[in-house]
Amino acid sequence: SQQGEEDPQALSIQEGENATMNCSYKTSINNLQWYRQNSGRGLVHLILIRSNEREKHSGRLRVTLDTSKKSSSLLITASRAADTASYFCATVISGSARQLTFGSGTQLTVLP
Amino acid sequence: NAGVMQNPRHLVRRRGQEARLRCSPMKGHSHVYWYRQLPEEGLKFMVYLQKENIIDESGMPKERFSAEFPKEGPSILRIQQVVRGDSAAYFCASSNDPEGRNYGYTFGSGTRLTVV
């Protein structure tokens, strides 16, 4: 599996429900970032969590990081139809060049 | 602040032609990254540039692809003698945080290249 793999690949929920997406990675990281991509558009940065942090909040977003399990989760609470998008985790690998390494994404559909 | 500007948004080229993709980073950002996205896949790193320097091109195909970020003007990703397999969305990102330690990157809306 590749660095930064999201699970599930696709998720469909009703408006108002919570959505949880998971990301696993393989190597030591400096930080992990979550991005959203609406269909046919560029990526929008959502949140960054450093390797020495365990949890971070931003509005309706909650991100956790477990470096012992090399995994992260993104929780979107009280989802809205406008949250429908693909969500990607990306890692900055420790000691490497600066590029982000992306997973394949989770396609979230929020039904009205 | 116009963000990261990429043009064109859509580009159609015949096999064998050249494709030139442009990226103007956010004001104040001196670090530019190019990524390629195939349908239903995540983004794959291609190259990282600073003004007049290529810092990391480990994701660039060895042939036909080149990138530059001149002292003046936008960064250019150039694909010579395009083939159908080059069809993809090409995204540019910029940052003023070269280690990516504190901030996320700002992405442009991408250029969708179609090779016919």
Coordinates of C-alpha atoms in Angstrom, one line a residue:
Chain A
S1 CA 0.0 0.0 0.0
Q2 CA 1.1 3.5 -0.6
Q3 CA 2.0 6.3 1.8
G4 CA -1.2 7.9 2.8
E5 CA -4.1 5.6 2.1
E6 CA -7.7 6.7 2.9
D7 CA -10.4 4.4 4.1
P8 CA -13.2 4.0 3.0
Q9 CA -12.8 4.8 -0.7
A10 CA -16.4 6.0 -0.8
L11 CA -18.9 7.0 1.9
S12 CA -22.5 8.0 1.6
I13 CA -24.4 9.6 4.5
Q14 CA -27.5 11.6 5.2
E15 CA -27.3 15.3 5.9
G16 CA -26.8 15.9 9.7
E17 CA -24.9 12.7 10.3
N18 CA -21.2 12.6 11.1
A19 CA -18.7 11.4 8.6
T20 CA -15.4 9.7 9.6
M21 CA -12.6 9.0 7.2
N22 CA -9.3 7.3 8.0
C23 CA -5.8 7.5 6.7
S24 CA -2.9 5.2 7.2
Y25 CA 0.7 5.9 6.3
K26 CA 3.9 3.9 6.3
T27 CA 6.9 6.1 7.3
S28 CA 7.7 8.7 10.0
I29 CA 6.1 12.0 9.3
N30 CA 6.7 15.6 10.2
N31 CA 3.0 16.4 9.8
L32 CA -0.2 15.2 8.2
Q33 CA -2.6 17.4 6.3
W34 CA -6.2 16.9 5.1
Y35 CA -7.4 18.4 1.9
R36 CA -10.8 18.6 0.2
Q37 CA -11.4 18.5 -3.6
N38 CA -14.7 19.3 -5.2
S39 CA -15.3 17.7 -8.5
G40 CA -13.2 19.2 -11.2
R41 CA -11.6 21.7 -8.9
G42 CA -8.3 22.2 -7.0
L43 CA -7.5 21.1 -3.5
V44 CA -8.4 23.2 -0.5
H45 CA -6.3 22.8 2.6
L46 CA -8.5 21.9 5.6
I47 CA -6.2 21.2 8.6
L48 CA -2.7 20.3 9.5
I49 CA -1.7 18.2 12.5
R50 CA 1.9 17.9 13.6
S51 CA 3.5 14.6 14.6
N52 CA 3.6 15.7 18.3
E53 CA -0.1 16.5 18.3
R54 CA -2.8 14.0 19.0
E55 CA -6.0 15.9 18.2
K56 CA -7.0 19.1 16.5
H57 CA -10.3 20.9 15.9
S58 CA -11.4 23.4 13.3
G59 CA -15.1 24.3 13.2
R60 CA -16.9 21.1 12.4
L61 CA -13.7 19.2 11.7
R62 CA -11.9 17.0 14.1
V63 CA -8.6 15.4 13.3
T64 CA -6.8 12.8 15.3
L65 CA -3.3 11.4 14.8
D66 CA -1.9 8.2 16.3
T67 CA 1.8 8.0 15.3
S68 CA 2.2 4.6 17.0
K69 CA -0.4 3.1 14.6
K70 CA 0.6 5.5 11.8
S71 CA -3.0 6.5 11.3
S72 CA -5.2 9.6 11.3
S73 CA -8.9 10.2 11.2
L74 CA -11.0 13.1 9.9
L75 CA -14.4 13.6 11.5
I76 CA -16.9 16.0 10.0
T77 CA -19.8 16.6 12.3
A78 CA -23.3 17.6 11.4
S79 CA -22.6 17.1 7.7
R80 CA -24.1 19.2 5.0
A81 CA -24.8 18.6 1.3
A82 CA -22.0 21.1 0.6
D83 CA -19.5 18.8 2.3
T84 CA -19.9 16.4 -0.7
A85 CA -16.3 16.1 -2.1
S86 CA -13.2 14.0 -2.2
Y87 CA -11.1 14.1 0.9
F88 CA -7.3 13.4 0.8
C89 CA -4.8 13.0 3.5
A90 CA -1.2 14.0 2.7
T91 CA 2.0 13.6 4.7
V92 CA 5.2 15.5 4.9
I93 CA 7.8 12.8 5.5
S94 CA 10.4 13.4 8.2
G95 CA 13.8 14.3 6.8
S96 CA 12.7 14.2 3.2
A97 CA 12.2 16.9 0.6
R98 CA 9.3 19.0 1.2
Q99 CA 6.7 17.6 -1.1
L100 CA 3.4 16.3 0.1
T101 CA 2.6 12.6 -0.5
F102 CA -1.2 12.1 -1.1
G103 CA -3.4 9.1 -0.7
S104 CA -6.1 8.1 -3.2
G105 CA -8.9 9.9 -1.3
T106 CA -12.3 9.2 0.1
Q107 CA -15.3 10.2 -1.9
L108 CA -17.9 11.6 0.5
T109 CA -21.5 12.0 -0.6
V110 CA -23.9 13.8 1.7
L111 CA -27.5 13.3 0.7
P112 CA -30.0 16.0 1.5
Chain B
N1 CA -5.0 38.1 -3.1
A2 CA -5.8 36.1 -6.2
G3 CA -4.4 32.8 -4.8
V4 CA -2.5 30.4 -7.1
M5 CA -3.4 31.1 -10.7
Q6 CA -3.1 28.4 -13.3
N7 CA -3.7 28.7 -17.0
P8 CA -5.1 27.4 -19.2
R9 CA -7.9 25.6 -17.3
H10 CA -8.3 23.2 -20.2
L11 CA -5.8 22.3 -22.9
V12 CA -6.2 20.0 -25.8
R13 CA -3.2 18.8 -27.7
R14 CA -2.7 16.3 -30.5
R15 CA -0.2 13.5 -30.0
G16 CA 3.3 14.8 -30.7
Q17 CA 2.6 18.5 -29.9
E18 CA 4.0 20.4 -27.0
A19 CA 2.0 21.4 -23.9
R20 CA 2.9 24.4 -21.7
L21 CA 1.2 24.9 -18.4
R22 CA 1.6 28.0 -16.4
C23 CA 1.4 28.7 -12.7
S24 CA 1.6 32.0 -10.8
P25 CA 2.1 31.4 -7.1
M26 CA 0.4 33.4 -4.4
K27 CA 1.8 36.7 -3.7
G28 CA 4.8 36.4 -1.3
H29 CA 5.2 32.6 -2.0
S30 CA 8.5 31.6 -3.4
H31 CA 8.1 27.8 -3.4
V32 CA 6.2 26.1 -6.2
Y33 CA 5.2 22.4 -6.5
W34 CA 3.7 20.6 -9.5
Y35 CA 1.5 17.6 -9.1
R36 CA -0.3 15.3 -11.6
Q37 CA -3.7 13.7 -10.9
L38 CA -5.0 10.8 -13.0
P39 CA -8.8 10.2 -12.9
E40 CA -10.0 8.6 -9.6
E41 CA -6.5 8.9 -8.1
G42 CA -4.7 11.1 -5.7
L43 CA -2.1 13.6 -6.6
K44 CA 1.4 12.5 -7.5
F45 CA 4.3 14.8 -6.8
M46 CA 6.3 15.9 -9.8
V47 CA 8.7 18.7 -9.1
Y48 CA 9.5 21.4 -6.4
L49 CA 11.0 24.7 -7.5
Q50 CA 12.2 27.9 -6.0
K51 CA 13.0 31.0 -8.1
E52 CA 15.5 30.0 -10.7
N53 CA 16.2 26.7 -9.0
I54 CA 14.9 23.1 -9.3
I55 CA 15.0 21.7 -5.7
D56 CA 13.5 18.3 -6.2
E57 CA 12.5 16.7 -9.5
S58 CA 12.3 13.2 -8.3
G59 CA 8.7 12.8 -9.5
M60 CA 9.3 14.0 -13.0
P61 CA 9.4 11.5 -15.9
K62 CA 13.0 11.4 -17.2
E63 CA 12.1 12.4 -20.8
R64 CA 9.8 15.0 -22.4
F65 CA 9.0 16.8 -19.1
S66 CA 10.7 19.9 -17.8
A67 CA 9.9 22.7 -15.4
E68 CA 11.2 26.1 -14.7
F69 CA 10.5 29.0 -12.3
P70 CA 12.3 32.1 -13.7
K71 CA 13.2 35.2 -11.8
E72 CA 10.3 37.0 -13.5
G73 CA 7.0 35.4 -14.5
P74 CA 5.2 32.3 -13.8
S75 CA 6.4 28.7 -13.3
I76 CA 6.1 26.7 -16.5
L77 CA 5.6 22.9 -16.8
R78 CA 6.5 21.9 -20.3
I79 CA 5.6 18.5 -21.9
Q80 CA 7.1 17.8 -25.2
Q81 CA 5.8 15.3 -27.8
V82 CA 2.7 14.6 -25.7
V83 CA 1.2 11.1 -25.7
R84 CA -2.3 9.9 -24.6
G85 CA -0.9 8.8 -21.3
D86 CA -0.1 12.4 -20.4
S87 CA -3.8 13.2 -20.2
A88 CA -4.4 14.3 -16.6
A89 CA -5.1 17.2 -14.4
Y90 CA -1.9 19.1 -13.5
F91 CA -2.0 21.1 -10.3
C92 CA 0.4 23.7 -9.0
A93 CA 0.7 24.6 -5.3
S94 CA 2.7 27.3 -3.7
S95 CA 4.0 27.9 -0.2
N96 CA 6.1 30.3 1.9
D97 CA 6.7 27.5 4.3
P98 CA 9.3 25.3 2.5
E99 CA 9.3 22.5 5.0
G100 CA 5.6 22.3 5.1
R101 CA 5.8 22.3 8.9
N102 CA 3.2 24.9 9.8
Y103 CA 0.9 25.6 6.9
G104 CA -0.8 23.7 4.2
Y105 CA 0.0 24.4 0.6
T106 CA -2.3 26.6 -1.5
F107 CA -3.4 24.9 -4.7
G108 CA -4.5 26.3 -8.0
S109 CA -7.6 25.0 -9.8
G110 CA -5.5 22.9 -12.2
T111 CA -5.0 22.5 -15.9
R112 CA -6.8 19.6 -17.5
L113 CA -4.7 18.3 -20.4
T114 CA -6.4 16.1 -22.9
V115 CA -4.2 14.5 -25.6
V116 CA -6.2 13.4 -28.7

